[in-house]
Amino acid sequence: MDSNLLLKEFYQRFGNENVKPELYFAPGRVNLIGEHTDYNGGYVLPCAISYGTYLLIRRINEPVVRFATTNFEFKAEIPLTQLSIKQPDKWINYPLAVMDQFAKLNVKIEGMEMLYSGNIPNGAGLSSSASIEMATAVAISHLYNVDISMVDMAKLSRRAENEFVGMNCGIMDMFAIGMGKKNGALFLNCRTYEYNVVSANVAGYTLVIMNTNKRRGLTDSKYNERVAECEAALKALSTDRPLVDLSDLSLAEFESLQHLITDEVVRKRAYHVISENARVLAAVDALKENRIPEFGRLMNASHDSLRDNYEVTGFELDTIVNEARNINGVIGARMTGAGFGGCAIALVKSEKVNEFCNTVGTNYEEKTGLKPDFYIAEIGDGARKL
Ligand code: GLA
């Protein structure tokens, strides 16, 4: 990203070169393992990536907030009195949602001009929306001198997404984006927010992100449906003893209680969550002890459970993951993020990466008619002022 060019674009849109805006950045994220566990109080293992959202922002002496983006033709001006109203242009609801949360903390939002510029592929499951939210949260906290920790900003952005946008997501994306560490994966307990950083450098292997380029249609409604199914499972299982989250149960406990869930689909959803939670713990141990084949096996098992029990993969994700697994030198492959399209990841022997991208690319395109993209994940630091 060229910050001078971005500044030029800012002045082109908003004028007044006498007042320089400030520049903020929030990354996207990729999750290594632990999918659909976060809103069940479970474990996750995400990393922040070097792609993300840049935000140039300054305060102005007018009763409006102006938004623009370099990603497409767009400009909006929202009067301060209307900041809490949901807009038909989806993306500005992310910053508006965050402002709404700051307002609820009694921060008086005043006039601003904001230019966003993102290089996370849209709808790819790499958290472009949480990245916009966290860039906004960090910028506003600085601009208005709000004393708030990064973890609290992640929680605030989650509330913003749940309450304003209506997506009942967990904390994983915002937490990874806020607390990300260069070359580290965050092993996070989503119930207690305790976390530690595990080295994500696997000598001799490269983490390849595979974008199916299948846009994640209807994600929010299908996602919220899964959240509701987990709530139903929790309710059924709680008839035995009170439970706070599905993650309270070990696999063995679940086996002995699962008869309490009468709906077979709901039972499968719960099984996924509880088995995935166990896989995260095993995967962290494997990573720390450099047992890479075991880590790969767990990645594969995670995808298979998301396909068979949680049913959030679909033809494109399954095809790209199968093609990846067929390549010699691939240690494991799985979807990442919410699912229903978007990205998958594979751990590939570094010397095989070119061959991997060519072969998987050709075979995937042949089977789906879609051209995939491949990115080499650079694992970077969390949200910050630049
Ligand atoms: C989306 C949500 C996260 C998490 C993942 C699935 O990315 O925003 O909170 O639930 O899906 O693991």
Tab-separated table of C-alpha atoms and ligand atoms in Angstrom:
chain	number	residue	atom	x	y	z
A	1	MET	CA	0.000	0.000	0.000
A	2	ASP	CA	1.355	3.394	-1.008
A	3	SER	CA	0.405	5.825	1.784
A	4	ASN	CA	1.185	8.925	-0.342
A	5	LEU	CA	-1.153	7.743	-3.039
A	6	LEU	CA	-3.846	7.035	-0.496
A	7	LEU	CA	-3.400	10.532	0.975
A	8	LYS	CA	-3.751	11.995	-2.517
A	9	GLU	CA	-6.961	10.046	-2.995
A	10	PHE	CA	-8.211	11.366	0.338
A	11	TYR	CA	-7.628	14.999	-0.696
A	12	GLN	CA	-9.183	14.356	-4.101
A	13	ARG	CA	-12.381	13.219	-2.418
A	14	PHE	CA	-12.545	15.559	0.562
A	15	GLY	CA	-10.343	18.564	-0.318
A	16	ASN	CA	-8.723	20.820	2.345
A	17	GLU	CA	-5.064	19.788	2.230
A	18	ASN	CA	-4.359	21.879	5.348
A	19	VAL	CA	-5.630	19.237	7.747
A	20	LYS	CA	-3.794	15.942	7.423
A	21	PRO	CA	-5.758	12.758	8.216
A	22	GLU	CA	-4.349	9.941	10.363
A	23	LEU	CA	-3.710	6.487	8.980
A	24	TYR	CA	-4.833	3.241	10.654
A	25	PHE	CA	-4.611	-0.392	9.641
A	26	ALA	CA	-6.459	-3.539	10.671
A	27	PRO	CA	-5.563	-6.932	9.176
A	28	GLY	CA	-7.780	-9.778	8.023
A	29	ARG	CA	-7.458	-13.208	9.581
A	30	VAL	CA	-7.152	-16.838	8.693
A	31	ASN	CA	-8.159	-19.579	11.100
A	32	LEU	CA	-5.904	-22.632	11.305
A	33	ILE	CA	-8.404	-24.794	13.183
A	34	GLY	CA	-11.402	-24.379	15.524
A	35	GLU	CA	-14.338	-23.516	13.282
A	36	HIS	CA	-17.762	-22.581	14.618
A	37	THR	CA	-16.502	-23.085	18.153
A	38	ASP	CA	-16.142	-19.413	19.126
A	39	TYR	CA	-19.816	-18.660	19.765
A	40	ASN	CA	-19.965	-21.925	21.704
A	41	GLY	CA	-17.357	-20.796	24.217
A	42	GLY	CA	-14.711	-23.007	22.644
A	43	TYR	CA	-11.132	-22.802	21.385
A	44	VAL	CA	-9.841	-21.306	18.140
A	45	LEU	CA	-6.408	-20.891	16.531
A	46	PRO	CA	-6.470	-17.921	14.129
A	47	CYS	CA	-3.687	-15.685	12.769
A	48	ALA	CA	-3.793	-12.102	11.533
A	49	ILE	CA	-2.637	-11.786	7.919
A	50	SER	CA	-0.819	-9.022	6.109
A	51	TYR	CA	-3.847	-8.144	3.940
A	52	GLY	CA	-6.250	-5.772	5.602
A	53	THR	CA	-8.075	-2.449	5.705
A	54	TYR	CA	-6.378	0.950	5.673
A	55	LEU	CA	-8.312	3.906	7.011
A	56	LEU	CA	-7.468	7.587	6.606
A	57	ILE	CA	-9.548	9.656	8.969
A	58	ARG	CA	-9.833	13.228	10.246
A	59	ARG	CA	-12.280	15.230	12.297
A	60	ILE	CA	-14.197	18.101	10.696
A	61	ASN	CA	-16.260	20.948	11.982
A	62	GLU	CA	-19.522	19.955	10.307
A	63	PRO	CA	-22.391	17.828	11.641
A	64	VAL	CA	-21.823	14.921	9.203
A	65	VAL	CA	-19.652	11.835	8.725
A	66	ARG	CA	-18.410	11.335	5.158
A	67	PHE	CA	-17.411	7.895	3.945
A	68	ALA	CA	-15.514	6.895	0.833
A	69	THR	CA	-13.586	3.851	-0.328
A	70	THR	CA	-10.927	3.280	-2.958
A	71	ASN	CA	-12.311	-0.190	-3.645
A	72	PHE	CA	-15.166	1.012	-5.816
A	73	GLU	CA	-17.041	4.176	-6.754
A	74	PHE	CA	-18.686	5.233	-3.506
A	75	LYS	CA	-19.323	8.304	-1.379
A	76	ALA	CA	-21.836	8.812	1.416
A	77	GLU	CA	-22.584	11.612	3.839
A	78	ILE	CA	-24.516	10.729	6.971
A	79	PRO	CA	-25.777	13.465	9.320
A	80	LEU	CA	-24.697	12.939	12.940
A	81	THR	CA	-28.363	12.628	13.901
A	82	GLN	CA	-28.702	9.569	11.640
A	83	LEU	CA	-25.607	7.603	12.577
A	84	SER	CA	-27.611	4.947	14.358
A	85	ILE	CA	-29.766	4.147	11.314
A	86	LYS	CA	-28.915	1.083	9.227
A	87	GLN	CA	-28.126	1.961	5.601
A	88	PRO	CA	-28.874	0.029	2.418
A	89	ASP	CA	-25.169	0.149	1.431
A	90	LYS	CA	-23.971	-2.806	3.353
A	91	TRP	CA	-20.343	-1.951	3.973
A	92	ILE	CA	-20.861	1.385	5.757
A	93	ASN	CA	-23.006	-0.426	8.290
A	94	TYR	CA	-19.761	-1.860	9.703
A	95	PRO	CA	-18.286	1.540	10.639
A	96	LEU	CA	-21.730	2.834	11.631
A	97	ALA	CA	-22.202	-0.198	13.881
A	98	VAL	CA	-18.908	0.568	15.622
A	99	MET	CA	-19.770	4.255	16.060
A	100	ASP	CA	-23.098	3.215	17.510
A	101	GLN	CA	-21.266	1.122	20.124
A	102	PHE	CA	-18.958	4.018	21.024
A	103	ALA	CA	-22.048	6.226	21.360
A	104	LYS	CA	-23.427	3.656	23.795
A	105	LEU	CA	-20.230	4.167	25.829
A	106	ASN	CA	-21.138	7.874	25.907
A	107	VAL	CA	-18.528	8.886	23.363
A	108	LYS	CA	-19.954	11.828	21.457
A	109	ILE	CA	-19.198	11.124	17.798
A	110	GLU	CA	-18.624	14.333	15.855
A	111	GLY	CA	-17.986	15.247	12.233
A	112	MET	CA	-15.405	13.113	10.369
A	113	GLU	CA	-14.129	12.234	6.927
A	114	MET	CA	-13.055	8.652	6.382
A	115	LEU	CA	-11.455	6.939	3.412
A	116	TYR	CA	-11.236	3.144	3.533
A	117	SER	CA	-8.976	1.070	1.341
A	118	GLY	CA	-8.980	-2.699	1.646
A	119	ASN	CA	-6.931	-5.409	-0.018
A	120	ILE	CA	-8.670	-8.418	1.503
A	121	PRO	CA	-10.622	-10.199	-1.206
A	122	ASN	CA	-14.301	-9.509	-0.496
A	123	GLY	CA	-16.566	-12.311	0.665
A	124	ALA	CA	-13.606	-14.682	0.826
A	125	GLY	CA	-14.017	-15.575	4.478
A	126	LEU	CA	-10.889	-13.675	5.520
A	127	SER	CA	-12.880	-11.265	7.695
A	128	SER	CA	-12.955	-8.146	5.588
A	129	SER	CA	-15.930	-6.914	7.634
A	130	ALA	CA	-14.328	-7.411	11.047
A	131	SER	CA	-11.228	-5.734	9.639
A	132	ILE	CA	-13.274	-2.630	8.709
A	133	GLU	CA	-14.820	-2.668	12.175
A	134	MET	CA	-11.524	-2.949	14.016
A	135	ALA	CA	-9.845	-0.268	11.876
A	136	THR	CA	-12.764	2.011	12.751
A	137	ALA	CA	-12.670	1.103	16.443
A	138	VAL	CA	-8.931	1.732	16.808
A	139	ALA	CA	-9.179	5.028	14.905
A	140	ILE	CA	-12.128	6.301	16.936
A	141	SER	CA	-10.588	5.309	20.232
A	142	HIS	CA	-7.462	7.363	19.328
A	143	LEU	CA	-9.325	10.295	17.845
A	144	TYR	CA	-11.658	10.683	20.829
A	145	ASN	CA	-9.119	9.661	23.498
A	146	VAL	CA	-11.195	6.724	24.670
A	147	ASP	CA	-9.389	4.610	27.238
A	148	ILE	CA	-10.226	1.120	25.971
A	149	SER	CA	-8.097	-2.004	25.635
A	150	MET	CA	-7.698	-3.917	22.384
A	151	VAL	CA	-9.625	-6.863	23.827
A	152	ASP	CA	-12.485	-4.553	24.779
A	153	MET	CA	-12.421	-3.113	21.276
A	154	ALA	CA	-12.737	-6.635	19.893
A	155	LYS	CA	-15.717	-7.224	22.184
A	156	LEU	CA	-17.219	-3.887	21.130
A	157	SER	CA	-16.854	-4.775	17.446
A	158	ARG	CA	-18.494	-8.122	18.032
A	159	ARG	CA	-21.454	-6.409	19.699
A	160	ALA	CA	-21.544	-3.986	16.760
A	161	GLU	CA	-21.833	-6.879	14.328
A	162	ASN	CA	-24.396	-8.771	16.449
A	163	GLU	CA	-26.632	-5.835	17.293
A	164	PHE	CA	-26.428	-3.499	14.301
A	165	VAL	CA	-25.503	-5.756	11.379
A	166	GLY	CA	-27.486	-8.729	12.678
A	167	MET	CA	-24.802	-11.392	12.195
A	168	ASN	CA	-24.557	-13.401	15.429
A	169	CYS	CA	-20.836	-14.046	15.068
A	170	GLY	CA	-18.422	-14.970	17.830
A	171	ILE	CA	-15.311	-13.119	18.991
A	172	MET	CA	-12.664	-14.937	16.933
A	173	ASP	CA	-12.300	-12.555	13.999
A	174	MET	CA	-12.124	-9.330	15.972
A	175	PHE	CA	-9.843	-10.855	18.574
A	176	ALA	CA	-7.400	-12.186	15.977
A	177	ILE	CA	-7.460	-8.865	14.130
A	178	GLY	CA	-6.844	-6.889	17.306
A	179	MET	CA	-4.333	-9.109	19.072
A	180	GLY	CA	-2.547	-10.757	16.108
A	181	LYS	CA	1.229	-11.246	16.383
A	182	LYS	CA	3.731	-11.566	13.575
A	183	ASN	CA	4.289	-15.238	12.764
A	184	GLY	CA	2.049	-16.298	15.646
A	185	ALA	CA	-1.253	-18.119	15.892
A	186	LEU	CA	-3.539	-17.090	18.766
A	187	PHE	CA	-4.681	-20.032	20.829
A	188	LEU	CA	-7.777	-18.435	22.335
A	189	ASN	CA	-10.365	-19.602	24.815
A	190	CYS	CA	-13.442	-17.742	23.564
A	191	ARG	CA	-15.214	-18.102	26.885
A	192	THR	CA	-12.540	-16.577	29.128
A	193	TYR	CA	-10.561	-14.605	26.505
A	194	GLU	CA	-7.378	-16.208	27.837
A	195	TYR	CA	-4.953	-16.715	25.017
A	196	ASN	CA	-1.388	-17.470	24.168
A	197	VAL	CA	0.648	-17.124	21.036
A	198	VAL	CA	1.882	-20.308	19.382
A	199	SER	CA	4.522	-20.083	16.664
A	200	ALA	CA	2.857	-20.603	13.311
A	201	ASN	CA	6.174	-21.102	11.525
A	202	VAL	CA	6.407	-24.681	10.400
A	203	ALA	CA	9.878	-25.264	9.033
A	204	GLY	CA	9.776	-26.610	5.493
A	205	TYR	CA	6.043	-25.950	5.014
A	206	THR	CA	4.053	-23.042	3.641
A	207	LEU	CA	0.491	-22.087	4.501
A	208	VAL	CA	-1.352	-21.525	1.230
A	209	ILE	CA	-4.737	-19.783	1.191
A	210	MET	CA	-6.967	-21.041	-1.621
A	211	ASN	CA	-9.833	-18.763	-2.623
A	212	THR	CA	-12.609	-20.775	-4.283
A	213	ASN	CA	-13.984	-17.490	-5.628
A	214	LYS	CA	-17.393	-18.824	-4.803
A	215	ARG	CA	-19.047	-15.850	-3.114
A	216	ARG	CA	-20.614	-16.727	0.174
A	217	GLY	CA	-24.270	-16.095	-0.666
A	218	LEU	CA	-26.796	-16.023	2.201
A	219	THR	CA	-24.001	-16.487	4.701
A	220	ASP	CA	-25.578	-14.406	7.427
A	221	SER	CA	-28.862	-16.287	7.491
A	222	LYS	CA	-27.264	-19.749	7.263
A	223	TYR	CA	-24.715	-18.738	9.864
A	224	ASN	CA	-27.410	-17.524	12.255
A	225	GLU	CA	-29.267	-20.782	11.643
A	226	ARG	CA	-26.212	-22.720	12.869
A	227	VAL	CA	-25.969	-20.479	15.934
A	228	ALA	CA	-29.648	-21.219	16.688
A	229	GLU	CA	-29.090	-24.968	16.234
A	230	CYS	CA	-26.260	-24.849	18.772
A	231	GLU	CA	-28.537	-23.005	21.186
A	232	ALA	CA	-31.161	-25.728	20.713
A	233	ALA	CA	-28.534	-28.405	21.407
A	234	LEU	CA	-27.389	-26.580	24.533
A	235	LYS	CA	-30.940	-26.326	25.797
A	236	ALA	CA	-31.609	-30.030	25.246
A	237	LEU	CA	-28.335	-31.060	26.899
A	238	SER	CA	-28.904	-28.722	29.837
A	239	THR	CA	-31.875	-30.745	31.014
A	240	ASP	CA	-29.328	-33.030	32.702
A	241	ARG	CA	-27.190	-30.356	34.390
A	242	PRO	CA	-26.916	-26.622	33.736
A	243	LEU	CA	-24.404	-25.818	31.006
A	244	VAL	CA	-23.152	-22.397	29.932
A	245	ASP	CA	-21.784	-23.406	26.531
A	246	LEU	CA	-21.581	-26.540	24.418
A	247	SER	CA	-17.850	-26.418	25.038
A	248	ASP	CA	-18.476	-27.312	28.693
A	249	LEU	CA	-18.766	-30.919	27.558
A	250	SER	CA	-15.960	-33.314	26.737
A	251	LEU	CA	-16.542	-35.737	23.898
A	252	ALA	CA	-17.067	-38.576	26.367
A	253	GLU	CA	-19.678	-36.575	28.301
A	254	PHE	CA	-21.420	-35.690	25.062
A	255	GLU	CA	-21.552	-39.355	24.022
A	256	SER	CA	-23.397	-40.222	27.201
A	257	LEU	CA	-25.809	-37.265	26.972
A	258	GLN	CA	-26.491	-37.022	23.261
A	259	HIS	CA	-29.724	-39.036	23.534
A	260	LEU	CA	-31.216	-35.899	25.131
A	261	ILE	CA	-31.135	-34.231	21.710
A	262	THR	CA	-34.021	-35.626	19.710
A	263	ASP	CA	-33.364	-33.757	16.455
A	264	GLU	CA	-30.690	-35.621	14.517
A	265	VAL	CA	-29.449	-32.514	12.698
A	266	VAL	CA	-29.053	-30.609	15.962
A	267	ARG	CA	-27.166	-33.592	17.415
A	268	LYS	CA	-24.724	-33.554	14.498
A	269	ARG	CA	-24.127	-29.825	14.946
A	270	ALA	CA	-23.303	-30.311	18.621
A	271	TYR	CA	-21.028	-33.245	17.815
A	272	HIS	CA	-19.086	-31.061	15.412
A	273	VAL	CA	-18.581	-28.301	17.974
A	274	ILE	CA	-17.462	-30.604	20.754
A	275	SER	CA	-15.183	-32.723	18.565
A	276	GLU	CA	-13.723	-29.602	16.923
A	277	ASN	CA	-12.910	-28.202	20.331
A	278	ALA	CA	-10.948	-31.345	21.147
A	279	ARG	CA	-9.176	-31.085	17.790
A	280	VAL	CA	-7.971	-27.556	18.570
A	281	LEU	CA	-6.358	-28.744	21.811
A	282	ALA	CA	-4.694	-31.650	20.012
A	283	ALA	CA	-3.597	-29.389	17.152
A	284	VAL	CA	-1.954	-26.881	19.490
A	285	ASP	CA	0.033	-29.686	21.140
A	286	ALA	CA	1.003	-31.066	17.756
A	287	LEU	CA	2.149	-27.637	16.568
A	288	LYS	CA	4.164	-26.950	19.707
A	289	GLU	CA	5.828	-30.362	19.501
A	290	ASN	CA	6.410	-30.066	15.776
A	291	ARG	CA	4.331	-33.153	14.999
A	292	ILE	CA	3.280	-31.720	11.651
A	293	PRO	CA	1.659	-34.834	10.115
A	294	GLU	CA	-0.643	-34.975	13.149
A	295	PHE	CA	-1.478	-31.291	12.722
A	296	GLY	CA	-2.356	-32.008	9.088
A	297	ARG	CA	-4.502	-34.974	10.052
A	298	LEU	CA	-6.468	-32.738	12.426
A	299	MET	CA	-6.924	-30.106	9.715
A	300	ASN	CA	-8.407	-32.783	7.479
A	301	ALA	CA	-10.662	-34.121	10.231
A	302	SER	CA	-11.875	-30.577	10.923
A	303	HIS	CA	-12.910	-30.063	7.308
A	304	ASP	CA	-14.602	-33.459	7.148
A	305	SER	CA	-16.666	-32.678	10.229
A	306	LEU	CA	-17.608	-29.233	8.836
A	307	ARG	CA	-18.717	-31.032	5.680
A	308	ASP	CA	-20.595	-33.963	7.234
A	309	ASN	CA	-21.792	-32.740	10.631
A	310	TYR	CA	-21.970	-28.971	10.378
A	311	GLU	CA	-22.760	-28.865	6.645
A	312	VAL	CA	-21.133	-25.533	5.870
A	313	THR	CA	-18.703	-26.523	3.109
A	314	GLY	CA	-20.430	-27.050	-0.259
A	315	PHE	CA	-19.253	-28.230	-3.655
A	316	GLU	CA	-16.541	-25.630	-4.291
A	317	LEU	CA	-14.856	-25.847	-0.888
A	318	ASP	CA	-14.989	-29.650	-0.918
A	319	THR	CA	-13.588	-29.770	-4.443
A	320	ILE	CA	-10.648	-27.467	-3.746
A	321	VAL	CA	-9.830	-29.291	-0.502
A	322	ASN	CA	-9.962	-32.710	-2.216
A	323	GLU	CA	-7.761	-31.491	-5.048
A	324	ALA	CA	-5.304	-30.083	-2.520
A	325	ARG	CA	-5.145	-33.331	-0.566
A	326	ASN	CA	-4.373	-35.262	-3.763
A	327	ILE	CA	-1.085	-33.428	-4.187
A	328	ASN	CA	2.043	-35.052	-2.908
A	329	GLY	CA	3.602	-32.817	-0.247
A	330	VAL	CA	0.318	-31.580	1.210
A	331	ILE	CA	0.087	-32.303	4.890
A	332	GLY	CA	-3.535	-31.165	5.422
A	333	ALA	CA	-6.270	-28.990	3.920
A	334	ARG	CA	-9.497	-27.513	5.236
A	335	MET	CA	-11.976	-24.696	4.767
A	336	THR	CA	-11.421	-21.617	6.936
A	337	GLY	CA	-13.918	-19.101	8.339
A	338	ALA	CA	-17.696	-19.383	8.234
A	339	GLY	CA	-17.825	-21.626	5.141
A	340	PHE	CA	-20.521	-21.665	2.420
A	341	GLY	CA	-17.814	-20.616	-0.087
A	342	GLY	CA	-14.812	-18.380	0.493
A	343	CYS	CA	-11.375	-19.739	1.312
A	344	ALA	CA	-9.667	-22.953	2.303
A	345	ILE	CA	-6.105	-23.424	3.521
A	346	ALA	CA	-3.478	-26.068	2.903
A	347	LEU	CA	-0.158	-26.778	4.551
A	348	VAL	CA	2.181	-27.536	1.655
A	349	LYS	CA	5.844	-28.614	1.479
A	350	SER	CA	7.539	-25.343	0.565
A	351	GLU	CA	9.345	-26.676	-2.519
A	352	LYS	CA	6.029	-27.953	-3.899
A	353	VAL	CA	4.064	-24.713	-3.654
A	354	ASN	CA	4.276	-23.741	-7.352
A	355	GLU	CA	3.333	-27.182	-8.552
A	356	PHE	CA	0.551	-27.228	-5.950
A	357	CYS	CA	-1.009	-23.969	-7.146
A	358	ASN	CA	-0.804	-24.976	-10.819
A	359	THR	CA	-2.289	-28.430	-10.417
A	360	VAL	CA	-4.984	-27.546	-7.886
A	361	GLY	CA	-5.840	-24.465	-9.969
A	362	THR	CA	-6.284	-26.455	-13.191
A	363	ASN	CA	-8.214	-29.328	-11.635
A	364	TYR	CA	-10.472	-27.090	-9.574
A	365	GLU	CA	-11.323	-24.915	-12.549
A	366	GLU	CA	-12.054	-27.966	-14.665
A	367	LYS	CA	-14.510	-29.275	-12.096
A	368	THR	CA	-16.222	-26.054	-11.019
A	369	GLY	CA	-15.783	-23.615	-13.895
A	370	LEU	CA	-14.359	-21.105	-11.384
A	371	LYS	CA	-10.809	-19.782	-11.442
A	372	PRO	CA	-9.344	-19.952	-7.939
A	373	ASP	CA	-6.774	-17.578	-6.427
A	374	PHE	CA	-3.873	-18.589	-4.224
A	375	TYR	CA	-2.187	-16.442	-1.599
A	376	ILE	CA	0.836	-17.234	0.513
A	377	ALA	CA	-0.159	-16.281	4.019
A	378	GLU	CA	2.093	-13.736	5.635
A	379	ILE	CA	1.184	-13.731	9.284
A	380	GLY	CA	1.342	-10.220	10.644
A	381	ASP	CA	0.596	-7.980	13.634
A	382	GLY	CA	-2.810	-6.788	14.784
A	383	ALA	CA	-4.690	-3.510	14.281
A	384	ARG	CA	-2.723	-0.277	14.827
A	385	LYS	CA	-2.066	3.350	13.963
A	386	LEU	CA	0.513	3.616	11.184
B	1	GLA	C1	-17.135	-16.344	10.957
B	1	GLA	C2	-17.506	-15.654	12.264
B	1	GLA	C3	-16.631	-16.138	13.413
B	1	GLA	C4	-16.585	-17.659	13.474
B	1	GLA	C5	-16.323	-18.267	12.100
B	1	GLA	C6	-16.460	-19.771	12.089
B	1	GLA	O1	-15.866	-15.951	10.561
B	1	GLA	O2	-17.399	-14.269	12.141
B	1	GLA	O3	-17.081	-15.590	14.621
B	1	GLA	O4	-17.760	-18.174	14.035
B	1	GLA	O5	-17.185	-17.752	11.109
B	1	GLA	O6	-15.504	-20.361	12.894
